[in-house]
């Protein structure tokens, strides 16, 4: 430990040392040194209604730890709504990078509210400057920088707050950690990287600098709007628990969200007001998706489709990874292995059977100046849309096709370019008529090892693009067979001389001469790949608007997502696209869904997938999310794949996908897995209208589609750490078996009434852990939370199109107060603005169910039955729409206490069922 005097005395020596040795700056400065910096004091303070401004002046000799402390800062605080405070600290005299509004539009702040009416308050001390966020209704301090000086240097920003003991912190992704973050000296690094195996404790593909903190007295949120690389540190060593932000650029731009004292989901809705509401997805996208990186040719793809049908496992969408491309080049098909006419035949077959097709599209465009036949490169070159190197030439990296260039999403011509390539290659009449888009490698990934002076030589050394290892099929082979004949022609090697003569772009000279060290900044974040530029675009690469990758790197995937959504909408105006991406930033859910990357076929990652899914669906406002079922890397096992098929049926995005070095794992490979998949999909499909309704609500106001247990039981401290159970939608409690080879699972049942999903029998929770035994490998424990009215289809179907023709039934699961409610939203399943909708509410009280609402969309189905649960005695009278029905119209199960009333009425108007 250092005394305060010793720290002060050493600061001068430390500053001198760092000035003399700029290339050797330490990145792990002792916390006492940082905490002893002088900070700032506030002056020129001005209040104007709900807006505060002030100047922050350096309060002494600067620490100058990672650069010179800025002498004067500008503070702005705005009470944007009663639940949201926006605070920004920037340099008073120098422009600094901020996340562009074109990437993340800011919420309206034109009409600040009075602090007197706000649910949270901004309090501050002038000298040394510190601030706190307080909930006045409880006098709780939610965020406080007291005792921790603000540090603001050109390439290092530090802000630190104290937290409660053993805090309940959720968020800060993307990472592989428990859902409730451990506060024991945890560093979370935000810097997009290609992270095979999604190793725990490292930075992964996406960047979401937001967290929710939950207490028994309420839930609040904090969003740090900054896209620069950063380390976020949770620590409880040598004192109170703290949260520390360490960013290598930008400004301190924070949104503080009041949340709620009673409803944790309120903070999610408030966050959606800042980053945008989730995009709606088509109904078919909730079906089962199948993919593999290793389908060797068109016949192989067709064979998988036919085997799913033969196994009677509903396959909604077939996907194809980069295998289909000619020499791994985007917007091409391999003429021998995946010829266009055969691929169109597969797509036509799928569409004629009400199934769908999705292809991979990477951002990297092959660098092919000498290949005039590869038009996508030349069209991009003609529009000058590629990311630039620091010298103004096109930046060249190395990805699957070899040397590549990268679209610059800030370039105003890139939308035209991307839209046109999608229009040409995915043309329904002449190209491949995809139903959704899959975008990958968009961190952006770069295989070129630093210092990467010669990507062309590294392409040869890494054998990129990789040659085919098997013969090509007969181009006229019957569609579900594979007859091998020829091999793929290898690519030509482009010389480095071509690389050297790229023309410079019109980039301002002052940008190229940026004084900061943006290749090796003085503070090195804990990037698992090493230097900032390792395995990605160089951090000094420059965009058309002069911004560098140093600042915008973490935005690349989301900007590609937005551009791809525009391209898909241009192909099919008015139709909701399904787009699944790998790299994300805050706000990505307004454009796309997300899969959790290249996971492994392990029980540990099976378990971690739940926390990852909850982060995106519950905190980050990216609800269309799921992991590769059965795992991407490594060999799965029969039992793991069976369990994962069942868990995966309760991911919003359900896809089986693995890599070329693993064994096949399609659900039909093992009889056990096939049974598990059929059982789980049967339940999922029957619940799809219920889940579709949840997604529609999320699109309207940001209410999450998945809920951790503490969302429903915010006072129950035993729920706060649970991340192996979750609520699918509002009311289906999912409790998967999570241990290898086990046929039992310990689950937590809060103090509430639940119902077994299969038997519908009531189950009283007592706020304790219970053991469920005899859970065979083809079932998953599910419970209905009391107080729900669930809309289900009476049975499953082979496709979602066929499913929508099945009749409905309602399950009334009363709470302990004997009341229940629910919602059902239906439309055509694909239009962004449907012409007609059906939206109803279901309310049960005192033995009466009312289904009322708007019935504009013609569903074409009937309500087959209504099942009332926990009915203690058989009824004497049952009344349907005012008419008494005979005893043949209903049955009563005395064992499970279920009253089953057969209705058979068209679902086109209000419905009332009453019994006594």
Tab-separated table of C-alpha atoms in Angstrom, residues 227-550:
chain	number	residue	atom	x	y	z
A	227	UNK	CA	-16.957	3.056	-29.415
A	228	UNK	CA	-13.254	3.249	-28.621
A	229	UNK	CA	-11.412	0.323	-27.151
A	230	UNK	CA	-11.808	0.100	-23.399
A	231	UNK	CA	-11.263	-1.954	-20.284
A	232	UNK	CA	-14.068	-2.046	-17.744
A	233	UNK	CA	-12.882	-3.238	-14.364
A	234	UNK	CA	-14.886	-4.630	-11.475
A	235	UNK	CA	-12.854	-4.947	-8.314
A	236	UNK	CA	-13.388	-5.563	-4.623
A	237	UNK	CA	-9.724	-5.759	-3.649
A	238	UNK	CA	-8.444	-3.600	-0.818
A	239	UNK	CA	-11.677	-1.825	-0.124
A	240	UNK	CA	-15.187	-1.314	-1.463
A	241	UNK	CA	-16.367	-2.783	-4.741
A	242	UNK	CA	-15.734	-0.413	-7.632
A	243	UNK	CA	-16.475	-0.131	-11.309
A	244	UNK	CA	-13.873	1.603	-13.444
A	245	UNK	CA	-13.981	2.673	-17.092
A	246	UNK	CA	-10.671	2.947	-18.969
A	247	UNK	CA	-11.203	4.125	-22.551
A	248	UNK	CA	-8.515	4.960	-25.120
A	249	UNK	CA	-10.382	7.759	-26.851
A	250	UNK	CA	-13.607	9.590	-27.458
A	251	UNK	CA	-15.507	11.434	-24.749
A	252	UNK	CA	-17.259	10.557	-21.515
A	253	UNK	CA	-20.826	10.265	-22.767
A	254	UNK	CA	-23.172	8.608	-20.261
A	255	UNK	CA	-26.879	7.899	-20.108
A	256	UNK	CA	-28.205	7.140	-16.624
A	257	UNK	CA	-31.498	5.248	-16.580
A	258	UNK	CA	-33.741	5.328	-13.523
A	259	UNK	CA	-35.342	1.974	-14.194
A	260	UNK	CA	-37.945	1.159	-11.568
A	261	UNK	CA	-38.281	0.265	-7.915
A	262	UNK	CA	-40.656	-2.594	-8.720
A	263	UNK	CA	-40.349	-3.644	-12.372
A	264	UNK	CA	-36.861	-4.538	-13.669
A	265	UNK	CA	-38.097	-4.649	-17.265
A	266	UNK	CA	-38.627	-0.878	-17.131
A	267	UNK	CA	-34.887	-0.249	-17.431
A	268	UNK	CA	-34.795	-2.345	-20.602
A	269	UNK	CA	-37.522	-0.201	-22.136
A	270	UNK	CA	-35.649	2.959	-21.147
A	271	UNK	CA	-32.473	1.644	-22.740
A	272	UNK	CA	-34.408	0.931	-25.943
A	273	UNK	CA	-35.402	4.602	-26.017
A	274	UNK	CA	-31.697	5.433	-26.302
A	275	UNK	CA	-30.372	2.792	-28.710
A	276	UNK	CA	-33.511	1.989	-30.699
A	277	UNK	CA	-36.296	-0.555	-30.638
A	278	UNK	CA	-35.638	-4.057	-31.961
A	279	UNK	CA	-36.554	-4.745	-35.567
A	280	UNK	CA	-39.430	-7.118	-36.149
A	281	UNK	CA	-38.561	-10.344	-37.898
A	282	UNK	CA	-40.689	-12.541	-40.162
A	283	UNK	CA	-42.743	-15.306	-38.558
A	284	UNK	CA	-40.859	-17.987	-40.491
A	285	UNK	CA	-37.569	-16.950	-38.893
A	286	UNK	CA	-38.645	-18.649	-35.649
A	287	UNK	CA	-38.507	-22.030	-37.365
A	288	UNK	CA	-35.588	-24.448	-37.277
A	289	UNK	CA	-32.492	-23.424	-39.268
A	290	UNK	CA	-29.788	-25.838	-40.435
A	291	UNK	CA	-26.263	-24.984	-41.587
A	292	UNK	CA	-22.749	-26.339	-41.704
A	293	UNK	CA	-19.368	-25.034	-42.762
A	294	UNK	CA	-18.465	-28.112	-44.813
A	295	UNK	CA	-21.336	-28.935	-47.147
A	296	UNK	CA	-19.172	-30.002	-50.031
A	297	UNK	CA	-21.489	-29.359	-52.981
A	298	UNK	CA	-25.058	-28.722	-54.084
A	299	UNK	CA	-25.942	-32.410	-53.854
A	300	UNK	CA	-24.784	-32.474	-50.240
A	301	UNK	CA	-27.033	-29.534	-49.395
A	302	UNK	CA	-30.001	-31.174	-51.104
A	303	UNK	CA	-29.297	-34.413	-49.281
A	304	UNK	CA	-29.513	-32.688	-45.900
A	305	UNK	CA	-32.880	-31.183	-46.819
A	306	UNK	CA	-34.257	-34.547	-47.864
A	307	UNK	CA	-32.963	-36.301	-44.759
A	308	UNK	CA	-34.679	-33.818	-42.470
A	309	UNK	CA	-37.918	-34.509	-44.299
A	310	UNK	CA	-37.392	-38.260	-44.095
A	311	UNK	CA	-36.743	-37.980	-40.360
A	312	UNK	CA	-39.918	-35.949	-39.898
A	313	UNK	CA	-38.012	-33.118	-38.249
A	314	UNK	CA	-39.459	-29.736	-39.280
A	315	UNK	CA	-36.787	-27.841	-41.221
A	316	UNK	CA	-37.780	-24.269	-41.966
A	317	UNK	CA	-34.608	-22.809	-43.445
A	318	UNK	CA	-31.535	-24.276	-45.099
A	319	UNK	CA	-28.331	-22.227	-44.839
A	320	UNK	CA	-25.088	-22.445	-46.786
A	321	UNK	CA	-21.748	-21.222	-45.455
A	322	UNK	CA	-18.862	-19.918	-47.599
A	323	UNK	CA	-18.474	-23.344	-49.243
A	324	UNK	CA	-20.779	-22.234	-52.059
A	325	UNK	CA	-18.476	-19.444	-53.213
A	326	UNK	CA	-16.043	-19.545	-56.111
A	327	UNK	CA	-12.612	-19.394	-54.444
A	328	UNK	CA	-14.268	-17.951	-51.312
A	329	UNK	CA	-15.257	-14.799	-53.222
A	330	UNK	CA	-18.454	-13.083	-52.136
A	331	UNK	CA	-21.223	-12.664	-54.711
A	332	UNK	CA	-20.098	-15.756	-56.628
A	333	UNK	CA	-20.986	-19.440	-56.795
A	334	UNK	CA	-18.473	-22.190	-57.407
A	335	UNK	CA	-19.271	-23.237	-60.999
A	336	UNK	CA	-18.355	-26.891	-60.395
A	337	UNK	CA	-19.475	-27.558	-56.849
A	338	UNK	CA	-22.388	-25.138	-56.495
A	339	UNK	CA	-23.392	-24.166	-60.054
A	340	UNK	CA	-25.991	-21.447	-60.237
A	341	UNK	CA	-28.641	-23.535	-62.000
A	342	UNK	CA	-28.452	-26.260	-59.350
A	343	UNK	CA	-28.525	-23.756	-56.508
A	344	UNK	CA	-31.593	-22.156	-58.041
A	345	UNK	CA	-33.120	-25.617	-58.259
A	346	UNK	CA	-32.570	-26.117	-54.533
A	347	UNK	CA	-34.087	-22.748	-53.717
A	348	UNK	CA	-37.091	-23.458	-55.949
A	349	UNK	CA	-37.566	-26.800	-54.225
A	350	UNK	CA	-37.478	-25.166	-50.796
A	351	UNK	CA	-39.888	-22.414	-51.769
A	352	UNK	CA	-42.308	-24.883	-53.322
A	353	UNK	CA	-42.378	-26.655	-49.955
A	354	UNK	CA	-42.824	-23.429	-47.940
A	355	UNK	CA	-39.227	-23.526	-46.759
A	356	UNK	CA	-36.520	-20.870	-46.930
A	357	UNK	CA	-32.893	-20.351	-47.906
A	358	UNK	CA	-30.093	-18.187	-46.467
A	359	UNK	CA	-26.519	-17.630	-47.699
A	360	UNK	CA	-23.401	-16.241	-46.070
A	361	UNK	CA	-22.086	-12.836	-47.171
A	362	UNK	CA	-18.765	-11.628	-45.761
A	363	UNK	CA	-17.603	-8.004	-45.917
A	364	UNK	CA	-14.136	-8.679	-47.363
A	365	UNK	CA	-14.027	-8.257	-51.141
A	366	UNK	CA	-11.248	-10.129	-52.996
A	367	UNK	CA	-8.544	-7.785	-54.239
A	368	UNK	CA	-8.717	-8.596	-57.943
A	369	UNK	CA	-7.535	-5.717	-60.135
A	370	UNK	CA	-6.171	-8.159	-62.710
A	371	UNK	CA	-9.326	-10.266	-62.915
A	372	UNK	CA	-11.760	-8.379	-65.093
A	373	UNK	CA	-14.330	-11.142	-64.734
A	374	UNK	CA	-14.778	-10.455	-61.030
A	375	UNK	CA	-17.128	-7.509	-61.396
A	376	UNK	CA	-17.979	-6.997	-57.683
A	377	UNK	CA	-14.430	-5.828	-56.997
A	378	UNK	CA	-14.335	-3.493	-59.983
A	379	UNK	CA	-17.756	-1.992	-59.323
A	380	UNK	CA	-16.605	-1.175	-55.805
A	381	UNK	CA	-13.339	0.232	-57.106
A	382	UNK	CA	-15.168	2.407	-59.615
A	383	UNK	CA	-17.235	3.851	-56.763
A	384	UNK	CA	-14.127	4.162	-54.559
A	385	UNK	CA	-15.886	2.475	-51.634
A	386	UNK	CA	-12.999	0.650	-49.966
A	387	UNK	CA	-11.431	1.415	-46.610
A	388	UNK	CA	-8.116	3.259	-46.993
A	389	UNK	CA	-4.680	2.649	-45.567
A	390	UNK	CA	-2.941	5.518	-43.795
A	391	UNK	CA	-1.171	6.476	-47.051
A	392	UNK	CA	-4.482	6.790	-48.885
A	393	UNK	CA	-4.328	3.559	-50.873
A	394	UNK	CA	-6.955	0.859	-50.472
A	395	UNK	CA	-6.293	-1.022	-47.256
A	396	UNK	CA	-5.513	-4.659	-48.038
A	397	UNK	CA	-6.004	-7.468	-45.593
A	398	UNK	CA	-6.209	-11.234	-45.781
A	399	UNK	CA	-9.381	-13.284	-45.428
A	400	UNK	CA	-10.769	-16.494	-46.942
A	401	UNK	CA	-10.325	-15.538	-50.609
A	402	UNK	CA	-6.758	-14.298	-50.047
A	403	UNK	CA	-5.844	-10.632	-50.289
A	404	UNK	CA	-8.941	-8.507	-49.748
A	405	UNK	CA	-10.253	-4.991	-49.458
A	406	UNK	CA	-13.047	-3.902	-47.145
A	407	UNK	CA	-16.146	-1.814	-47.851
A	408	UNK	CA	-16.071	1.511	-46.012
A	409	UNK	CA	-19.545	1.857	-44.515
A	410	UNK	CA	-18.963	5.582	-43.924
A	411	UNK	CA	-18.470	6.123	-47.642
A	412	UNK	CA	-21.637	7.668	-49.161
A	413	UNK	CA	-21.257	5.426	-52.235
A	414	UNK	CA	-21.215	2.189	-50.282
A	415	UNK	CA	-25.002	1.949	-49.950
A	416	UNK	CA	-25.300	2.116	-53.744
A	417	UNK	CA	-22.582	-0.498	-54.102
A	418	UNK	CA	-23.968	-2.934	-51.512
A	419	UNK	CA	-27.563	-2.565	-52.693
A	420	UNK	CA	-26.509	-3.210	-56.277
A	421	UNK	CA	-24.468	-6.323	-55.459
A	422	UNK	CA	-27.398	-7.768	-53.516
A	423	UNK	CA	-29.761	-6.879	-56.340
A	424	UNK	CA	-27.593	-8.619	-58.944
A	425	UNK	CA	-26.430	-11.717	-57.103
A	426	UNK	CA	-29.631	-12.362	-55.175
A	427	UNK	CA	-31.988	-11.572	-58.026
A	428	UNK	CA	-35.054	-13.860	-57.813
A	429	UNK	CA	-35.143	-14.385	-61.570
A	430	UNK	CA	-31.472	-14.762	-62.450
A	431	UNK	CA	-29.589	-15.221	-59.186
A	432	UNK	CA	-30.133	-16.938	-55.843
A	433	UNK	CA	-33.417	-15.899	-54.287
A	434	UNK	CA	-32.431	-15.780	-50.620
A	435	UNK	CA	-34.950	-15.215	-47.857
A	436	UNK	CA	-32.479	-13.876	-45.315
A	437	UNK	CA	-28.890	-12.732	-45.035
A	438	UNK	CA	-26.057	-14.000	-42.881
A	439	UNK	CA	-23.094	-11.678	-42.372
A	440	UNK	CA	-19.897	-12.884	-40.753
A	441	UNK	CA	-16.239	-11.908	-40.254
A	442	UNK	CA	-17.359	-8.300	-39.742
A	443	UNK	CA	-15.164	-7.262	-36.825
A	444	UNK	CA	-13.626	-6.973	-39.478
A	445	UNK	CA	-11.570	-10.146	-39.427
A	446	UNK	CA	-8.117	-10.214	-41.005
A	447	UNK	CA	-5.923	-13.332	-41.136
A	448	UNK	CA	-2.760	-11.387	-41.943
A	449	UNK	CA	-0.255	-11.701	-39.106
A	450	UNK	CA	1.374	-8.477	-37.988
A	451	UNK	CA	3.309	-6.624	-39.206
A	452	UNK	CA	1.511	-7.776	-42.380
A	453	UNK	CA	3.881	-6.170	-44.877
A	454	UNK	CA	2.966	-8.709	-47.552
A	455	UNK	CA	-0.581	-10.109	-47.453
A	456	UNK	CA	0.003	-11.797	-50.809
A	457	UNK	CA	2.868	-13.895	-49.512
A	458	UNK	CA	0.892	-14.701	-46.380
A	459	UNK	CA	-1.999	-15.823	-48.589
A	460	UNK	CA	0.346	-18.354	-50.191
A	461	UNK	CA	1.720	-19.458	-46.839
A	462	UNK	CA	-1.785	-19.855	-45.373
A	463	UNK	CA	-3.075	-21.565	-48.512
A	464	UNK	CA	-5.834	-19.028	-49.085
A	465	UNK	CA	-8.204	-19.569	-50.643
A	466	UNK	CA	-8.078	-23.210	-49.545
A	467	UNK	CA	-8.334	-25.733	-52.382
A	468	UNK	CA	-11.131	-28.243	-52.476
A	469	UNK	CA	-10.184	-31.584	-50.951
A	470	UNK	CA	-12.762	-33.666	-52.777
A	471	UNK	CA	-13.896	-34.084	-56.380
A	472	UNK	CA	-16.759	-32.099	-57.819
A	473	UNK	CA	-20.142	-33.706	-58.483
A	474	UNK	CA	-21.595	-34.455	-61.874
A	475	UNK	CA	-23.310	-31.171	-62.784
A	476	UNK	CA	-26.322	-33.197	-63.950
A	477	UNK	CA	-26.462	-35.446	-60.908
A	478	UNK	CA	-29.912	-36.167	-59.493
A	479	UNK	CA	-30.509	-33.518	-56.886
A	480	UNK	CA	-30.217	-35.740	-53.814
A	481	UNK	CA	-27.148	-37.712	-54.848
A	482	UNK	CA	-23.467	-36.880	-55.084
A	483	UNK	CA	-21.391	-38.149	-58.059
A	484	UNK	CA	-17.825	-36.838	-57.964
A	485	UNK	CA	-15.950	-36.015	-61.174
A	486	UNK	CA	-13.566	-33.074	-61.311
A	487	UNK	CA	-11.583	-30.845	-59.001
A	488	UNK	CA	-11.671	-27.102	-58.454
A	489	UNK	CA	-9.283	-24.923	-60.405
A	490	UNK	CA	-6.834	-23.011	-58.195
A	491	UNK	CA	-6.719	-19.215	-58.183
A	492	UNK	CA	-4.077	-17.003	-59.770
A	493	UNK	CA	-1.675	-15.257	-57.387
A	494	UNK	CA	-1.714	-11.474	-57.667
A	495	UNK	CA	1.668	-9.853	-57.274
A	496	UNK	CA	2.592	-7.402	-54.554
A	497	UNK	CA	3.485	-4.927	-57.281
A	498	UNK	CA	-0.202	-4.415	-57.971
A	499	UNK	CA	-0.783	-3.833	-54.277
A	500	UNK	CA	1.752	-1.019	-54.215
A	501	UNK	CA	0.227	1.194	-56.891
A	502	UNK	CA	-3.233	1.870	-55.468
A	503	UNK	CA	-4.166	5.544	-55.893
A	504	UNK	CA	-4.455	7.708	-52.812
A	505	UNK	CA	-7.867	8.860	-51.688
A	506	UNK	CA	-8.814	12.464	-51.051
A	507	UNK	CA	-8.199	12.327	-47.274
A	508	UNK	CA	-7.387	15.508	-45.360
A	509	UNK	CA	-3.620	15.711	-44.666
A	510	UNK	CA	-4.242	16.559	-41.023
A	511	UNK	CA	-5.993	13.215	-40.603
A	512	UNK	CA	-3.042	11.329	-42.040
A	513	UNK	CA	-0.768	13.229	-39.681
A	514	UNK	CA	-2.803	12.543	-36.546
A	515	UNK	CA	-0.322	13.019	-33.677
A	516	UNK	CA	-1.729	10.311	-31.441
A	517	UNK	CA	-0.182	6.873	-31.552
A	518	UNK	CA	-3.175	5.001	-32.848
A	519	UNK	CA	-1.285	1.835	-33.692
A	520	UNK	CA	0.188	1.387	-30.201
A	521	UNK	CA	-1.633	3.705	-27.791
A	522	UNK	CA	0.046	4.386	-24.446
A	523	UNK	CA	-2.694	2.551	-22.558
A	524	UNK	CA	-2.967	-0.962	-23.974
A	525	UNK	CA	-6.370	-2.497	-23.462
A	526	UNK	CA	-6.501	-6.175	-22.581
A	527	UNK	CA	-7.170	-7.297	-26.158
A	528	UNK	CA	-6.861	-11.085	-26.248
A	529	UNK	CA	-5.505	-10.888	-29.812
A	530	UNK	CA	-2.647	-8.608	-28.739
A	531	UNK	CA	-2.145	-5.167	-30.356
A	532	UNK	CA	-5.208	-3.285	-31.517
A	533	UNK	CA	-4.570	-4.185	-35.164
A	534	UNK	CA	-3.964	-7.881	-34.584
A	535	UNK	CA	-6.241	-10.043	-36.748
A	536	UNK	CA	-8.274	-7.061	-37.934
A	537	UNK	CA	-7.962	-3.895	-39.995
A	538	UNK	CA	-5.080	-1.682	-38.935
A	539	UNK	CA	-6.225	0.887	-36.400
A	540	UNK	CA	-4.746	3.678	-38.551
A	541	UNK	CA	-6.920	2.756	-41.535
A	542	UNK	CA	-9.015	5.722	-42.621
A	543	UNK	CA	-12.648	6.097	-43.645
A	544	UNK	CA	-14.028	8.410	-46.301
A	545	UNK	CA	-15.103	10.963	-43.701
A	546	UNK	CA	-11.624	11.057	-42.153
A	547	UNK	CA	-12.420	8.887	-39.144
A	548	UNK	CA	-9.919	6.204	-38.244
A	549	UNK	CA	-10.465	2.566	-37.348
A	550	UNK	CA	-8.891	3.447	-33.986
